[in-house]
Amino acid sequence: MTDHALDYYQPPETDALGLIRLRATAAGLTEIAFVMEEDEPARPNAVTERARAQLAEYFDGTRQAFDLPLAPEGTDFQRRVWQALETIPFGETRCYAEIAEQLRCKGGQRAVGAANGRNPLAIVVPCHRVIGSDGRLTGYAGGIGRKQWLLAHEAGEVPFALG
């Protein structure tokens, strides 16, 4: 499968987040996921190299928005939700109901939550910026600790180690 690239990125100065796996085709990124270890040898391409560079800028505080080709696989509704997530500004949050309303899907908070949980492009499609309507941090595929860390990073707070 030479058309599928794979690479890894380790955020600097913290082991709180762990390792990030990047998968891409020539069309764009298909996965950005937190992993415990490298499970396959890296096979980078121009897309994964660009993603690594932009993630480095994000973690050093010089990038607030990503400019990468994205090619996530999902249903039409999931892709609509993921596109809505990309409109949440750096350092801000939205609740599931607000995303449902943005999509004109009244009462669709649970469907938005389910699509949010299946987002294959962590950080770049900022599902960590979606919280419960009461302000509580709710589910995150990468774990609540990572969600807390990412939100603290974007708020300019000193990142903390995950317990």
mmCIF file of C-alpha atoms in Angstrom:
data_model
loop_
_atom_site.group_PDB
_atom_site.id
_atom_site.type_symbol
_atom_site.label_atom_id
_atom_site.label_comp_id
_atom_site.label_asym_id
_atom_site.label_seq_id
_atom_site.Cartn_x
_atom_site.Cartn_y
_atom_site.Cartn_z
ATOM 1 C CA MET A 1 0.000 0.000 0.000
ATOM 2 C CA THR A 2 2.400 2.653 -1.129
ATOM 3 C CA ASP A 3 -0.395 5.238 -1.454
ATOM 4 C CA HIS A 4 -1.031 5.172 2.319
ATOM 5 C CA ALA A 5 1.463 7.130 4.396
ATOM 6 C CA LEU A 6 2.056 6.686 8.105
ATOM 7 C CA ASP A 7 4.070 8.830 10.470
ATOM 8 C CA TYR A 8 4.289 9.670 14.165
ATOM 9 C CA TYR A 9 4.594 12.911 16.087
ATOM 10 C CA GLN A 10 5.646 13.350 19.708
ATOM 11 C CA PRO A 11 4.577 16.705 21.174
ATOM 12 C CA PRO A 12 7.633 18.446 22.654
ATOM 13 C CA GLU A 13 8.234 19.097 26.335
ATOM 14 C CA THR A 14 5.409 16.858 27.469
ATOM 15 C CA ASP A 15 4.685 13.217 27.631
ATOM 16 C CA ALA A 16 1.175 14.052 28.869
ATOM 17 C CA LEU A 17 -0.368 13.483 25.457
ATOM 18 C CA GLY A 18 1.718 10.544 24.360
ATOM 19 C CA LEU A 19 2.473 9.719 20.779
ATOM 20 C CA ILE A 20 0.338 10.900 17.859
ATOM 21 C CA ARG A 21 -0.102 8.702 14.767
ATOM 22 C CA LEU A 22 -0.681 10.351 11.394
ATOM 23 C CA ARG A 23 -2.133 8.502 8.405
ATOM 24 C CA ALA A 24 -2.660 10.027 4.980
ATOM 25 C CA THR A 25 -3.208 9.354 1.327
ATOM 26 C CA ALA A 26 -2.128 11.674 -1.441
ATOM 27 C CA ALA A 27 -5.583 13.305 -1.061
ATOM 28 C CA GLY A 28 -5.074 14.264 2.585
ATOM 29 C CA LEU A 29 -4.989 13.209 6.212
ATOM 30 C CA THR A 30 -7.208 10.286 7.110
ATOM 31 C CA GLU A 31 -6.214 9.870 10.765
ATOM 32 C CA ILE A 32 -4.629 11.761 13.626
ATOM 33 C CA ALA A 33 -4.865 9.597 16.725
ATOM 34 C CA PHE A 34 -3.269 9.208 20.133
ATOM 35 C CA VAL A 35 -1.409 5.893 20.426
ATOM 36 C CA MET A 36 0.719 4.202 23.072
ATOM 37 C CA GLU A 37 3.589 3.265 20.759
ATOM 38 C CA GLU A 38 4.659 2.996 17.159
ATOM 39 C CA ASP A 39 2.806 -0.046 15.874
ATOM 40 C CA GLU A 40 4.114 0.063 12.304
ATOM 41 C CA PRO A 41 7.210 1.513 10.653
ATOM 42 C CA ALA A 42 6.808 5.118 9.531
ATOM 43 C CA ARG A 43 6.164 5.728 5.836
ATOM 44 C CA PRO A 44 5.812 9.523 5.628
ATOM 45 C CA ASN A 45 4.645 11.516 2.634
ATOM 46 C CA ALA A 46 4.348 15.238 1.947
ATOM 47 C CA VAL A 47 0.960 15.389 3.721
ATOM 48 C CA THR A 48 2.196 13.761 6.947
ATOM 49 C CA GLU A 49 5.350 15.885 6.919
ATOM 50 C CA ARG A 50 3.253 19.051 6.583
ATOM 51 C CA ALA A 51 0.985 17.835 9.410
ATOM 52 C CA ARG A 52 4.000 17.182 11.659
ATOM 53 C CA ALA A 53 5.295 20.710 10.993
ATOM 54 C CA GLN A 54 1.922 22.307 11.732
ATOM 55 C CA LEU A 55 1.425 20.238 14.908
ATOM 56 C CA ALA A 56 4.873 21.411 16.083
ATOM 57 C CA GLU A 57 3.774 25.025 15.515
ATOM 58 C CA TYR A 58 0.499 24.384 17.362
ATOM 59 C CA PHE A 59 2.302 22.942 20.371
ATOM 60 C CA ASP A 60 4.907 25.718 20.483
ATOM 61 C CA GLY A 61 2.105 28.290 20.451
ATOM 62 C CA THR A 62 2.694 29.822 17.013
ATOM 63 C CA ARG A 63 -0.243 28.189 15.175
ATOM 64 C CA GLN A 64 -3.930 28.497 16.034
ATOM 65 C CA ALA A 65 -5.478 27.175 12.817
ATOM 66 C CA PHE A 66 -4.423 24.307 10.587
ATOM 67 C CA ASP A 67 -4.098 24.462 6.817
ATOM 68 C CA LEU A 68 -3.943 20.831 5.779
ATOM 69 C CA PRO A 69 -5.678 18.668 3.182
ATOM 70 C CA LEU A 70 -8.173 16.474 5.023
ATOM 71 C CA ALA A 71 -9.672 13.226 3.747
ATOM 72 C CA PRO A 72 -11.565 11.664 6.669
ATOM 73 C CA GLU A 73 -13.877 8.759 5.984
ATOM 74 C CA GLY A 74 -17.359 9.018 7.432
ATOM 75 C CA THR A 75 -21.025 9.443 6.703
ATOM 76 C CA ASP A 76 -22.355 12.673 5.233
ATOM 77 C CA PHE A 77 -23.670 13.695 8.665
ATOM 78 C CA GLN A 78 -20.361 12.920 10.378
ATOM 79 C CA ARG A 79 -18.491 15.002 7.803
ATOM 80 C CA ARG A 80 -20.927 17.897 8.331
ATOM 81 C CA VAL A 81 -20.293 17.729 12.083
ATOM 82 C CA TRP A 82 -16.518 17.597 11.571
ATOM 83 C CA GLN A 83 -16.703 20.628 9.272
ATOM 84 C CA ALA A 84 -18.695 22.469 11.958
ATOM 85 C CA LEU A 85 -16.006 21.619 14.520
ATOM 86 C CA GLU A 86 -13.428 23.323 12.323
ATOM 87 C CA THR A 87 -15.324 26.613 12.779
ATOM 88 C CA ILE A 88 -14.771 26.665 16.569
ATOM 89 C CA PRO A 89 -12.033 29.247 17.134
ATOM 90 C CA PHE A 90 -8.805 28.409 18.949
ATOM 91 C CA GLY A 91 -9.240 28.797 22.696
ATOM 92 C CA GLU A 92 -13.057 28.704 22.584
ATOM 93 C CA THR A 93 -15.570 25.948 23.250
ATOM 94 C CA ARG A 94 -19.058 25.060 22.047
ATOM 95 C CA CYS A 95 -21.609 22.660 23.460
ATOM 96 C CA TYR A 96 -23.171 19.812 21.507
ATOM 97 C CA ALA A 97 -26.501 21.680 21.277
ATOM 98 C CA GLU A 98 -24.797 24.682 19.656
ATOM 99 C CA ILE A 99 -23.225 22.452 17.015
ATOM 100 C CA ALA A 100 -26.597 20.759 16.390
ATOM 101 C CA GLU A 101 -28.224 24.183 16.009
ATOM 102 C CA GLN A 102 -25.466 25.321 13.639
ATOM 103 C CA LEU A 103 -26.263 22.264 11.506
ATOM 104 C CA ARG A 104 -30.015 22.985 11.706
ATOM 105 C CA CYS A 105 -30.472 19.666 13.477
ATOM 106 C CA LYS A 106 -32.752 20.677 16.354
ATOM 107 C CA GLY A 107 -32.499 18.200 19.221
ATOM 108 C CA GLY A 108 -29.541 16.524 17.542
ATOM 109 C CA GLN A 109 -27.080 16.843 20.433
ATOM 110 C CA ARG A 110 -26.679 13.091 20.806
ATOM 111 C CA ALA A 111 -26.133 12.573 17.087
ATOM 112 C CA VAL A 112 -23.561 15.384 17.148
ATOM 113 C CA GLY A 113 -21.912 13.763 20.169
ATOM 114 C CA ALA A 114 -21.737 10.408 18.394
ATOM 115 C CA ALA A 115 -20.198 11.982 15.273
ATOM 116 C CA ASN A 116 -17.827 13.999 17.446
ATOM 117 C CA GLY A 117 -16.669 10.779 19.101
ATOM 118 C CA ARG A 118 -15.867 9.257 15.714
ATOM 119 C CA ASN A 119 -13.756 12.190 14.532
ATOM 120 C CA PRO A 120 -10.637 10.552 13.049
ATOM 121 C CA LEU A 121 -8.590 13.773 13.017
ATOM 122 C CA ALA A 122 -7.848 14.723 16.635
ATOM 123 C CA ILE A 123 -6.566 18.247 17.325
ATOM 124 C CA VAL A 124 -6.767 19.405 13.677
ATOM 125 C CA VAL A 125 -10.553 18.910 13.687
ATOM 126 C CA PRO A 126 -10.934 20.230 17.228
ATOM 127 C CA CYS A 127 -13.450 17.885 18.834
ATOM 128 C CA HIS A 128 -11.704 18.654 22.149
ATOM 129 C CA ARG A 129 -13.405 22.086 22.021
ATOM 130 C CA VAL A 130 -16.881 20.575 22.444
ATOM 131 C CA ILE A 131 -18.189 20.425 26.006
ATOM 132 C CA GLY A 132 -21.439 19.637 27.768
ATOM 133 C CA SER A 133 -24.170 22.302 27.968
ATOM 134 C CA ASP A 134 -23.451 22.637 31.707
ATOM 135 C CA GLY A 135 -19.794 23.443 30.962
ATOM 136 C CA ARG A 136 -18.484 20.051 32.026
ATOM 137 C CA LEU A 137 -15.895 18.209 29.999
ATOM 138 C CA THR A 138 -17.599 15.231 28.451
ATOM 139 C CA GLY A 139 -16.297 12.231 26.541
ATOM 140 C CA TYR A 140 -13.211 12.463 24.396
ATOM 141 C CA ALA A 141 -11.869 9.555 22.378
ATOM 142 C CA GLY A 142 -8.345 10.436 23.491
ATOM 143 C CA GLY A 143 -9.402 10.554 27.160
ATOM 144 C CA ILE A 144 -10.666 13.404 29.333
ATOM 145 C CA GLY A 145 -7.141 14.132 30.598
ATOM 146 C CA ARG A 146 -5.933 14.861 27.062
ATOM 147 C CA LYS A 147 -9.003 17.021 26.420
ATOM 148 C CA GLN A 148 -8.255 18.997 29.598
ATOM 149 C CA TRP A 149 -4.612 19.385 28.583
ATOM 150 C CA LEU A 150 -5.479 20.618 25.065
ATOM 151 C CA LEU A 151 -8.003 23.149 26.395
ATOM 152 C CA ALA A 152 -5.479 24.374 28.996
ATOM 153 C CA HIS A 153 -2.827 24.674 26.264
ATOM 154 C CA GLU A 154 -5.174 26.768 24.118
ATOM 155 C CA ALA A 155 -6.100 28.941 27.112
ATOM 156 C CA GLY A 156 -2.397 29.723 27.615
ATOM 157 C CA GLU A 157 -2.299 27.951 30.954
ATOM 158 C CA VAL A 158 0.770 26.006 31.964
ATOM 159 C CA PRO A 159 0.148 22.479 30.714
ATOM 160 C CA PHE A 160 0.038 19.879 33.423
ATOM 161 C CA ALA A 161 0.968 16.237 33.526
ATOM 162 C CA LEU A 162 -1.820 13.726 33.186
ATOM 163 C CA GLY A 163 -2.435 11.767 36.356
#
